[in-house]
PDB file of N, CA and C in Angstrom:
ATOM      1  N   MET J 384      60.098 -39.335  59.806  1.00 55.00           N
ATOM      2  CA  MET J 384      58.970 -38.226  59.885  1.00 55.00           C
ATOM      3  C   MET J 384      58.031 -37.903  59.022  1.00 55.00           C
ATOM      4  N   ASN J 385      56.707 -37.757  59.475  1.00 62.00           N
ATOM      5  CA  ASN J 385      55.457 -38.056  58.526  1.00 62.00           C
ATOM      6  C   ASN J 385      55.119 -36.625  58.148  1.00 62.00           C
ATOM      7  N   SER J 386      55.522 -36.084  56.817  1.00 71.00           N
ATOM      8  CA  SER J 386      55.200 -35.089  56.837  1.00 71.00           C
ATOM      9  C   SER J 386      53.624 -34.746  55.772  1.00 71.00           C
ATOM     10  N   ARG J 387      52.760 -34.245  56.369  1.00 81.00           N
ATOM     11  CA  ARG J 387      51.542 -34.157  55.232  1.00 81.00           C
ATOM     12  C   ARG J 387      51.670 -32.837  54.540  1.00 81.00           C
ATOM     13  N   LYS J 388      51.192 -33.155  53.318  1.00 85.00           N
ATOM     14  CA  LYS J 388      51.365 -32.238  52.127  1.00 85.00           C
ATOM     15  C   LYS J 388      50.160 -31.363  52.374  1.00 85.00           C
ATOM     16  N   LYS J 389      50.534 -29.952  52.382  1.00 89.00           N
ATOM     17  CA  LYS J 389      49.440 -28.501  52.287  1.00 89.00           C
ATOM     18  C   LYS J 389      48.666 -28.938  51.288  1.00 89.00           C
ATOM     19  N   ILE J 390      47.074 -28.705  51.467  1.00 90.00           N
ATOM     20  CA  ILE J 390      45.941 -28.757  50.351  1.00 90.00           C
ATOM     21  C   ILE J 390      45.826 -27.368  50.288  1.00 90.00           C
ATOM     22  N   PRO J 391      46.027 -26.769  49.028  1.00 93.00           N
ATOM     23  CA  PRO J 391      45.764 -25.641  48.814  1.00 93.00           C
ATOM     24  C   PRO J 391      44.409 -25.323  49.001  1.00 93.00           C
ATOM     25  N   MET J 392      43.865 -24.164  49.261  1.00 96.00           N
ATOM     26  CA  MET J 392      42.280 -23.764  49.541  1.00 96.00           C
ATOM     27  C   MET J 392      41.861 -22.555  48.836  1.00 96.00           C
ATOM     28  N   ARG J 393      40.697 -22.407  48.412  1.00 96.00           N
ATOM     29  CA  ARG J 393      40.483 -20.987  47.562  1.00 96.00           C
ATOM     30  C   ARG J 393      38.747 -21.033  48.025  1.00 96.00           C
ATOM     31  N   LYS J 394      38.471 -19.782  47.746  1.00 97.00           N
ATOM     32  CA  LYS J 394      37.241 -19.442  48.069  1.00 97.00           C
ATOM     33  C   LYS J 394      36.173 -19.282  46.451  1.00 97.00           C
ATOM     34  N   CYS J 395      35.174 -19.968  46.920  1.00 97.00           N
ATOM     35  CA  CYS J 395      34.162 -19.925  45.592  1.00 97.00           C
ATOM     36  C   CYS J 395      33.437 -18.557  45.901  1.00 97.00           C
ATOM     37  N   VAL J 396      33.580 -17.824  44.640  1.00 97.00           N
ATOM     38  CA  VAL J 396      32.992 -16.317  44.648  1.00 97.00           C
ATOM     39  C   VAL J 396      31.585 -16.483  44.710  1.00 97.00           C
ATOM     40  N   ALA J 397      30.849 -17.650  44.363  1.00 96.00           N
ATOM     41  CA  ALA J 397      29.407 -17.415  44.646  1.00 96.00           C
ATOM     42  C   ALA J 397      28.808 -17.803  45.871  1.00 96.00           C
ATOM     43  N   THR J 398      29.561 -18.729  46.611  1.00 95.00           N
ATOM     44  CA  THR J 398      28.657 -19.390  47.825  1.00 95.00           C
ATOM     45  C   THR J 398      29.639 -18.772  48.892  1.00 95.00           C
ATOM     46  N   GLY J 399      31.134 -18.160  48.495  1.00 96.00           N
ATOM     47  CA  GLY J 399      31.904 -17.758  49.728  1.00 96.00           C
ATOM     48  C   GLY J 399      32.374 -18.777  50.685  1.00 96.00           C
ATOM     49  N   GLU J 400      32.190 -20.223  50.138  1.00 96.00           N
ATOM     50  CA  GLU J 400      32.847 -21.322  50.935  1.00 96.00           C
ATOM     51  C   GLU J 400      34.424 -21.457  50.553  1.00 96.00           C
ATOM     52  N   MET J 401      35.027 -21.673  51.659  1.00 97.00           N
ATOM     53  CA  MET J 401      36.671 -21.940  51.287  1.00 97.00           C
ATOM     54  C   MET J 401      36.620 -23.646  51.114  1.00 97.00           C
ATOM     55  N   ARG J 402      37.193 -24.058  50.055  1.00 96.00           N
ATOM     56  CA  ARG J 402      37.362 -25.503  49.760  1.00 96.00           C
ATOM     57  C   ARG J 402      38.681 -25.475  49.174  1.00 96.00           C
ATOM     58  N   PRO J 403      39.010 -26.870  48.970  1.00 95.00           N
ATOM     59  CA  PRO J 403      40.254 -27.480  48.495  1.00 95.00           C
ATOM     60  C   PRO J 403      40.233 -27.374  46.820  1.00 95.00           C
ATOM     61  N   LYS J 404      41.330 -26.459  46.554  1.00 94.00           N
ATOM     62  CA  LYS J 404      41.536 -26.336  45.279  1.00 94.00           C
ATOM     63  C   LYS J 404      40.653 -27.220  43.907  1.00 94.00           C
ATOM     64  N   LYS J 405      40.887 -28.299  44.576  1.00 92.00           N
ATOM     65  CA  LYS J 405      40.588 -29.379  43.427  1.00 92.00           C
ATOM     66  C   LYS J 405      39.170 -29.399  43.447  1.00 92.00           C
ATOM     67  N   GLU J 406      38.583 -29.096  44.318  1.00 92.00           N
ATOM     68  CA  GLU J 406      36.876 -29.128  43.989  1.00 92.00           C
ATOM     69  C   GLU J 406      36.296 -27.899  43.542  1.00 92.00           C
ATOM     70  N   LEU J 407      37.237 -27.172  43.097  1.00 95.00           N
ATOM     71  CA  LEU J 407      36.525 -25.909  42.362  1.00 95.00           C
ATOM     72  C   LEU J 407      37.178 -25.646  41.009  1.00 95.00           C
ATOM     73  N   ILE J 408      36.636 -24.947  40.373  1.00 95.00           N
ATOM     74  CA  ILE J 408      36.657 -24.649  38.670  1.00 95.00           C
ATOM     75  C   ILE J 408      37.188 -23.263  38.661  1.00 95.00           C
ATOM     76  N   ARG J 409      38.451 -23.021  38.024  1.00 96.00           N
ATOM     77  CA  ARG J 409      39.083 -21.802  37.894  1.00 96.00           C
ATOM     78  C   ARG J 409      38.485 -20.955  36.563  1.00 96.00           C
ATOM     79  N   ILE J 410      37.881 -19.794  36.527  1.00 97.00           N
ATOM     80  CA  ILE J 410      37.744 -19.018  35.438  1.00 97.00           C
ATOM     81  C   ILE J 410      38.656 -17.701  35.146  1.00 97.00           C
ATOM     82  N   VAL J 411      39.083 -17.492  34.397  1.00 97.00           N
ATOM     83  CA  VAL J 411      40.155 -16.726  34.244  1.00 97.00           C
ATOM     84  C   VAL J 411      40.063 -15.530  33.032  1.00 97.00           C
ATOM     85  N   ARG J 412      40.418 -14.567  33.389  1.00 96.00           N
ATOM     86  CA  ARG J 412      40.232 -13.173  32.275  1.00 96.00           C
ATOM     87  C   ARG J 412      41.738 -12.837  32.015  1.00 96.00           C
ATOM     88  N   SER J 413      41.902 -13.070  30.755  1.00 94.00           N
ATOM     89  CA  SER J 413      43.671 -12.704  30.274  1.00 94.00           C
ATOM     90  C   SER J 413      43.621 -11.246  29.956  1.00 94.00           C
ATOM     91  N   LYS J 414      44.713 -10.644  29.846  1.00 93.00           N
ATOM     92  CA  LYS J 414      45.018  -9.527  29.589  1.00 93.00           C
ATOM     93  C   LYS J 414      44.399  -8.812  28.974  1.00 93.00           C
ATOM     94  N   GLU J 415      44.100  -9.556  27.533  1.00 93.00           N
ATOM     95  CA  GLU J 415      43.467  -8.918  26.464  1.00 93.00           C
ATOM     96  C   GLU J 415      41.789  -8.952  26.801  1.00 93.00           C
ATOM     97  N   GLY J 416      41.427  -9.249  27.804  1.00 92.00           N
ATOM     98  CA  GLY J 416      39.927  -9.322  28.273  1.00 92.00           C
ATOM     99  C   GLY J 416      39.450 -10.668  27.917  1.00 92.00           C
ATOM    100  N   GLU J 417      39.889 -11.465  27.668  1.00 93.00           N
ATOM    101  CA  GLU J 417      39.132 -12.792  27.010  1.00 93.00           C
ATOM    102  C   GLU J 417      39.175 -13.630  28.081  1.00 93.00           C
ATOM    103  N   VAL J 418      37.876 -14.206  28.356  1.00 94.00           N
ATOM    104  CA  VAL J 418      37.369 -14.940  29.707  1.00 94.00           C
ATOM    105  C   VAL J 418      37.189 -16.432  29.316  1.00 94.00           C
ATOM    106  N   SER J 419      37.892 -17.254  29.877  1.00 95.00           N
ATOM    107  CA  SER J 419      37.915 -18.636  29.591  1.00 95.00           C
ATOM    108  C   SER J 419      38.112 -19.630  30.926  1.00 95.00           C
ATOM    109  N   ILE J 420      37.423 -20.872  30.654  1.00 95.00           N
ATOM    110  CA  ILE J 420      37.678 -21.823  31.814  1.00 95.00           C
ATOM    111  C   ILE J 420      38.959 -22.317  31.675  1.00 95.00           C
ATOM    112  N   ASP J 421      39.628 -22.464  32.736  1.00 94.00           N
ATOM    113  CA  ASP J 421      41.085 -23.073  33.120  1.00 94.00           C
ATOM    114  C   ASP J 421      40.905 -24.259  34.097  1.00 94.00           C
ATOM    115  N   PRO J 422      40.709 -25.359  33.451  1.00 88.00           N
ATOM    116  CA  PRO J 422      40.776 -26.580  33.936  1.00 88.00           C
ATOM    117  C   PRO J 422      41.951 -27.036  34.686  1.00 88.00           C
ATOM    118  N   THR J 423      42.889 -26.330  34.359  1.00 89.00           N
ATOM    119  CA  THR J 423      44.427 -26.885  34.585  1.00 89.00           C
ATOM    120  C   THR J 423      44.694 -25.799  35.913  1.00 89.00           C
ATOM    121  N   GLY J 424      44.218 -24.640  36.033  1.00 88.00           N
ATOM    122  CA  GLY J 424      44.542 -23.702  37.058  1.00 88.00           C
ATOM    123  C   GLY J 424      45.612 -23.075  37.245  1.00 88.00           C
ATOM    124  N   LYS J 425      46.237 -23.031  36.001  1.00 91.00           N
ATOM    125  CA  LYS J 425      47.663 -22.434  35.530  1.00 91.00           C
ATOM    126  C   LYS J 425      47.662 -21.549  34.778  1.00 91.00           C
ATOM    127  N   LYS J 426      46.479 -20.895  34.039  1.00 93.00           N
ATOM    128  CA  LYS J 426      46.639 -20.103  32.759  1.00 93.00           C
ATOM    129  C   LYS J 426      46.795 -18.707  33.826  1.00 93.00           C
ATOM    130  N   SER J 427      47.808 -17.746  32.962  1.00 94.00           N
ATOM    131  CA  SER J 427      47.919 -16.510  33.653  1.00 94.00           C
ATOM    132  C   SER J 427      46.611 -15.399  33.276  1.00 94.00           C
ATOM    133  N   GLY J 428      46.808 -14.669  34.197  1.00 95.00           N
ATOM    134  CA  GLY J 428      45.301 -13.722  34.157  1.00 95.00           C
ATOM    135  C   GLY J 428      44.669 -13.767  35.446  1.00 95.00           C
ATOM    136  N   ARG J 429      43.626 -13.122  35.833  1.00 95.00           N
ATOM    137  CA  ARG J 429      42.728 -12.960  36.842  1.00 95.00           C
ATOM    138  C   ARG J 429      41.625 -13.727  36.986  1.00 95.00           C
ATOM    139  N   GLY J 430      41.547 -14.319  38.135  1.00 95.00           N
ATOM    140  CA  GLY J 430      41.102 -15.731  38.144  1.00 95.00           C
ATOM    141  C   GLY J 430      39.714 -15.957  39.443  1.00 95.00           C
ATOM    142  N   ALA J 431      38.959 -16.469  39.097  1.00 96.00           N
ATOM    143  CA  ALA J 431      37.694 -16.685  40.041  1.00 96.00           C
ATOM    144  C   ALA J 431      37.396 -18.227  40.168  1.00 96.00           C
ATOM    145  N   TYR J 432      37.051 -18.645  41.463  1.00 97.00           N
ATOM    146  CA  TYR J 432      36.865 -19.986  41.316  1.00 97.00           C
ATOM    147  C   TYR J 432      35.678 -19.896  41.730  1.00 97.00           C
ATOM    148  N   LEU J 433      34.827 -20.961  41.030  1.00 96.00           N
ATOM    149  CA  LEU J 433      33.429 -21.829  41.418  1.00 96.00           C
ATOM    150  C   LEU J 433      33.334 -23.000  41.938  1.00 96.00           C
ATOM    151  N   THR J 434      32.347 -23.399  42.758  1.00 95.00           N
ATOM    152  CA  THR J 434      32.408 -24.863  43.118  1.00 95.00           C
ATOM    153  C   THR J 434      31.838 -25.632  42.020  1.00 95.00           C
ATOM    154  N   LYS J 435      32.009 -26.916  41.754  1.00 94.00           N
ATOM    155  CA  LYS J 435      32.065 -27.826  40.812  1.00 94.00           C
ATOM    156  C   LYS J 435      30.357 -28.436  41.123  1.00 94.00           C
ATOM    157  N   ASP J 436      29.411 -27.648  40.865  1.00 93.00           N
ATOM    158  CA  ASP J 436      28.412 -27.651  41.219  1.00 93.00           C
ATOM    159  C   ASP J 436      27.201 -26.834  40.462  1.00 93.00           C
ATOM    160  N   LYS J 437      26.034 -27.488  39.768  1.00 94.00           N
ATOM    161  CA  LYS J 437      25.097 -27.042  38.870  1.00 94.00           C
ATOM    162  C   LYS J 437      24.490 -25.803  39.237  1.00 94.00           C
ATOM    163  N   ASP J 438      24.052 -26.118  40.854  1.00 95.00           N
ATOM    164  CA  ASP J 438      23.341 -24.898  41.613  1.00 95.00           C
ATOM    165  C   ASP J 438      24.280 -23.736  41.956  1.00 95.00           C
ATOM    166  N   THR J 439      25.436 -23.811  41.732  1.00 95.00           N
ATOM    167  CA  THR J 439      26.420 -22.648  42.096  1.00 95.00           C
ATOM    168  C   THR J 439      26.497 -22.051  41.024  1.00 95.00           C
ATOM    169  N   VAL J 440      26.919 -22.586  39.631  1.00 95.00           N
ATOM    170  CA  VAL J 440      27.091 -22.016  38.544  1.00 95.00           C
ATOM    171  C   VAL J 440      25.747 -21.452  38.062  1.00 95.00           C
ATOM    172  N   MET J 441      24.530 -21.593  38.108  1.00 95.00           N
ATOM    173  CA  MET J 441      23.330 -21.325  38.134  1.00 95.00           C
ATOM    174  C   MET J 441      23.178 -19.798  38.764  1.00 95.00           C
ATOM    175  N   LEU J 442      23.631 -19.978  40.346  1.00 96.00           N
ATOM    176  CA  LEU J 442      23.680 -18.395  40.986  1.00 96.00           C
ATOM    177  C   LEU J 442      24.553 -17.870  40.622  1.00 96.00           C
ATOM    178  N   ALA J 443      25.789 -18.148  40.394  1.00 95.00           N
ATOM    179  CA  ALA J 443      27.018 -17.193  39.655  1.00 95.00           C
ATOM    180  C   ALA J 443      26.294 -16.407  38.401  1.00 95.00           C
ATOM    181  N   LYS J 444      25.440 -17.249  37.387  1.00 95.00           N
ATOM    182  CA  LYS J 444      25.005 -16.699  36.363  1.00 95.00           C
ATOM    183  C   LYS J 444      24.010 -15.658  36.678  1.00 95.00           C
ATOM    184  N   LYS J 445      22.979 -16.311  37.695  1.00 96.00           N
ATOM    185  CA  LYS J 445      21.567 -15.483  37.740  1.00 96.00           C
ATOM    186  C   LYS J 445      22.229 -13.733  38.595  1.00 96.00           C
ATOM    187  N   ARG J 446      23.327 -14.089  39.401  1.00 96.00           N
ATOM    188  CA  ARG J 446      23.922 -12.717  39.953  1.00 96.00           C
ATOM    189  C   ARG J 446      24.664 -12.132  39.535  1.00 96.00           C
ATOM    190  N   ASN J 447      25.154 -12.793  38.059  1.00 96.00           N
ATOM    191  CA  ASN J 447      26.392 -11.968  37.553  1.00 96.00           C
ATOM    192  C   ASN J 447      27.552 -11.681  38.287  1.00 96.00           C
ATOM    193  N   ILE J 448      27.845 -12.819  39.323  1.00 95.00           N
ATOM    194  CA  ILE J 448      29.034 -12.886  40.091  1.00 95.00           C
ATOM    195  C   ILE J 448      30.193 -12.779  39.145  1.00 95.00           C
ATOM    196  N   LEU J 449      30.597 -13.798  38.387  1.00 95.00           N
ATOM    197  CA  LEU J 449      31.775 -13.823  37.352  1.00 95.00           C
ATOM    198  C   LEU J 449      32.221 -12.571  36.806  1.00 95.00           C
ATOM    199  N   SER J 450      30.944 -11.891  36.326  1.00 95.00           N
ATOM    200  CA  SER J 450      31.298 -10.293  35.524  1.00 95.00           C
ATOM    201  C   SER J 450      31.947  -9.587  36.417  1.00 95.00           C
ATOM    202  N   LYS J 451      31.291  -9.413  37.637  1.00 94.00           N
ATOM    203  CA  LYS J 451      31.877  -8.658  38.912  1.00 94.00           C
ATOM    204  C   LYS J 451      33.339  -8.795  39.246  1.00 94.00           C
ATOM    205  N   GLN J 452      33.451 -10.137  39.389  1.00 95.00           N
ATOM    206  CA  GLN J 452      34.804 -10.464  39.798  1.00 95.00           C
ATOM    207  C   GLN J 452      35.709 -10.377  38.810  1.00 95.00           C
ATOM    208  N   LEU J 453      35.549 -10.702  38.010  1.00 95.00           N
ATOM    209  CA  LEU J 453      36.803 -10.740  36.602  1.00 95.00           C
ATOM    210  C   LEU J 453      36.625  -9.264  35.701  1.00 95.00           C
ATOM    211  N   GLU J 454      35.773  -8.512  36.238  1.00 94.00           N
ATOM    212  CA  GLU J 454      35.687  -7.023  35.744  1.00 94.00           C
ATOM    213  C   GLU J 454      35.575  -7.082  34.058  1.00 94.00           C
ATOM    214  N   ALA J 455      34.820  -8.251  33.590  1.00 94.00           N
ATOM    215  CA  ALA J 455      34.492  -8.290  32.118  1.00 94.00           C
ATOM    216  C   ALA J 455      33.308  -8.958  32.093  1.00 94.00           C
ATOM    217  N   SER J 456      32.742  -8.664  30.823  1.00 93.00           N
ATOM    218  CA  SER J 456      31.520  -9.564  30.404  1.00 93.00           C
ATOM    219  C   SER J 456      31.681 -10.862  30.149  1.00 93.00           C
ATOM    220  N   ILE J 457      30.921 -11.646  30.703  1.00 93.00           N
ATOM    221  CA  ILE J 457      30.751 -13.036  30.645  1.00 93.00           C
ATOM    222  C   ILE J 457      29.875 -13.344  29.492  1.00 93.00           C
ATOM    223  N   ASP J 458      30.033 -14.397  28.676  1.00 92.00           N
ATOM    224  CA  ASP J 458      29.478 -14.844  27.296  1.00 92.00           C
ATOM    225  C   ASP J 458      28.556 -16.198  27.804  1.00 92.00           C
ATOM    226  N   GLU J 459      27.474 -16.353  27.453  1.00 93.00           N
ATOM    227  CA  GLU J 459      26.640 -17.568  28.025  1.00 93.00           C
ATOM    228  C   GLU J 459      27.293 -18.687  27.641  1.00 93.00           C
ATOM    229  N   SER J 460      28.188 -18.781  26.511  1.00 94.00           N
ATOM    230  CA  SER J 460      28.922 -20.083  26.079  1.00 94.00           C
ATOM    231  C   SER J 460      29.537 -20.430  27.078  1.00 94.00           C
ATOM    232  N   ILE J 461      30.044 -19.712  27.888  1.00 94.00           N
ATOM    233  CA  ILE J 461      30.900 -19.821  29.569  1.00 94.00           C
ATOM    234  C   ILE J 461      29.914 -20.356  30.561  1.00 94.00           C
ATOM    235  N   TYR J 462      29.154 -20.031  30.769  1.00 95.00           N
ATOM    236  CA  TYR J 462      28.155 -20.911  31.405  1.00 95.00           C
ATOM    237  C   TYR J 462      27.924 -22.336  31.152  1.00 95.00           C
ATOM    238  N   ASP J 463      27.422 -22.278  29.621  1.00 95.00           N
ATOM    239  CA  ASP J 463      27.030 -23.431  29.146  1.00 95.00           C
ATOM    240  C   ASP J 463      28.314 -24.313  29.168  1.00 95.00           C
ATOM    241  N   GLU J 464      29.665 -23.911  28.921  1.00 94.00           N
ATOM    242  CA  GLU J 464      30.621 -24.811  28.981  1.00 94.00           C
ATOM    243  C   GLU J 464      31.042 -25.334  30.307  1.00 94.00           C
ATOM    244  N   LEU J 465      30.525 -24.528  31.438  1.00 95.00           N
ATOM    245  CA  LEU J 465      30.893 -24.831  32.931  1.00 95.00           C
ATOM    246  C   LEU J 465      29.844 -25.884  33.115  1.00 95.00           C
ATOM    247  N   LEU J 466      28.613 -26.090  32.871  1.00 94.00           N
ATOM    248  CA  LEU J 466      27.526 -26.897  33.155  1.00 94.00           C
ATOM    249  C   LEU J 466      27.991 -28.268  32.531  1.00 94.00           C
ATOM    250  N   ASP J 467      28.771 -27.942  31.016  1.00 94.00           N
ATOM    251  CA  ASP J 467      28.830 -29.174  30.396  1.00 94.00           C
ATOM    252  C   ASP J 467      29.887 -30.037  31.053  1.00 94.00           C
ATOM    253  N   LEU J 468      31.020 -28.887  31.688  1.00 92.00           N
ATOM    254  CA  LEU J 468      32.229 -29.686  32.334  1.00 92.00           C
ATOM    255  C   LEU J 468      31.846 -30.609  33.457  1.00 92.00           C
ATOM    256  N   ILE J 469      30.763 -29.907  34.657  1.00 91.00           N
ATOM    257  CA  ILE J 469      30.467 -30.677  35.861  1.00 91.00           C
ATOM    258  C   ILE J 469      29.741 -31.530  35.307  1.00 91.00           C
ATOM    259  N   GLU J 470      28.900 -31.884  34.366  1.00 91.00           N
ATOM    260  CA  GLU J 470      28.347 -32.936  34.107  1.00 91.00           C
ATOM    261  C   GLU J 470      29.162 -34.119  33.614  1.00 91.00           C
ATOM    262  N   LYS J 471      29.975 -33.831  32.632  1.00 88.00           N
ATOM    263  CA  LYS J 471      31.193 -35.006  32.412  1.00 88.00           C
ATOM    264  C   LYS J 471      31.822 -35.511  33.684  1.00 88.00           C
ATOM    265  N   GLU J 472      32.289 -34.664  34.376  1.00 82.00           N
ATOM    266  CA  GLU J 472      32.762 -34.991  35.597  1.00 82.00           C
ATOM    267  C   GLU J 472      32.375 -36.019  36.549  1.00 82.00           C
ATOM    268  N   LYS J 473      30.558 -35.719  36.635  1.00 76.00           N
ATOM    269  CA  LYS J 473      29.888 -36.372  37.270  1.00 76.00           C
ATOM    270  C   LYS J 473      29.533 -37.850  36.741  1.00 76.00           C
ATOM    271  N   ARG J 474      29.815 -38.188  35.615  1.00 71.00           N
ATOM    272  CA  ARG J 474      29.307 -39.337  34.937  1.00 71.00           C
ATOM    273  C   ARG J 474      30.325 -40.241  34.916  1.00 71.00           C
ATOM    274  N   PRO J 475      29.997 -41.625  35.523  1.00 67.00           N
ATOM    275  CA  PRO J 475      30.884 -42.533  35.680  1.00 67.00           C
ATOM    276  C   PRO J 475      31.500 -43.162  34.495  1.00 67.00           C
ATOM    277  N   ILE J 476      32.590 -43.349  34.346  1.00 59.00           N
ATOM    278  CA  ILE J 476      33.485 -43.952  33.565  1.00 59.00           C
ATOM    279  C   ILE J 476      33.316 -45.296  32.835  1.00 59.00           C
TER     280      ILE J 476
END
């Protein structure tokens, strides 16, 4: 029997697109209210997913989407960190 593994899907909060979880990056707010990037997707807390795309991150920043989704203030450094992470992933090794 050839069983195919189910691919977990998540919705990007900026674009509204459903995508495989691996194509998205998770931003999480802990119980203490601290917002951080969760590359593993396993930190506990309220999470929001963004597509790994520079334009999507800029859209989320412009419309303040993460702040609304996580119900917390988002520091500028989070957006800078997201953009750095996307750039590193796109570079060939």
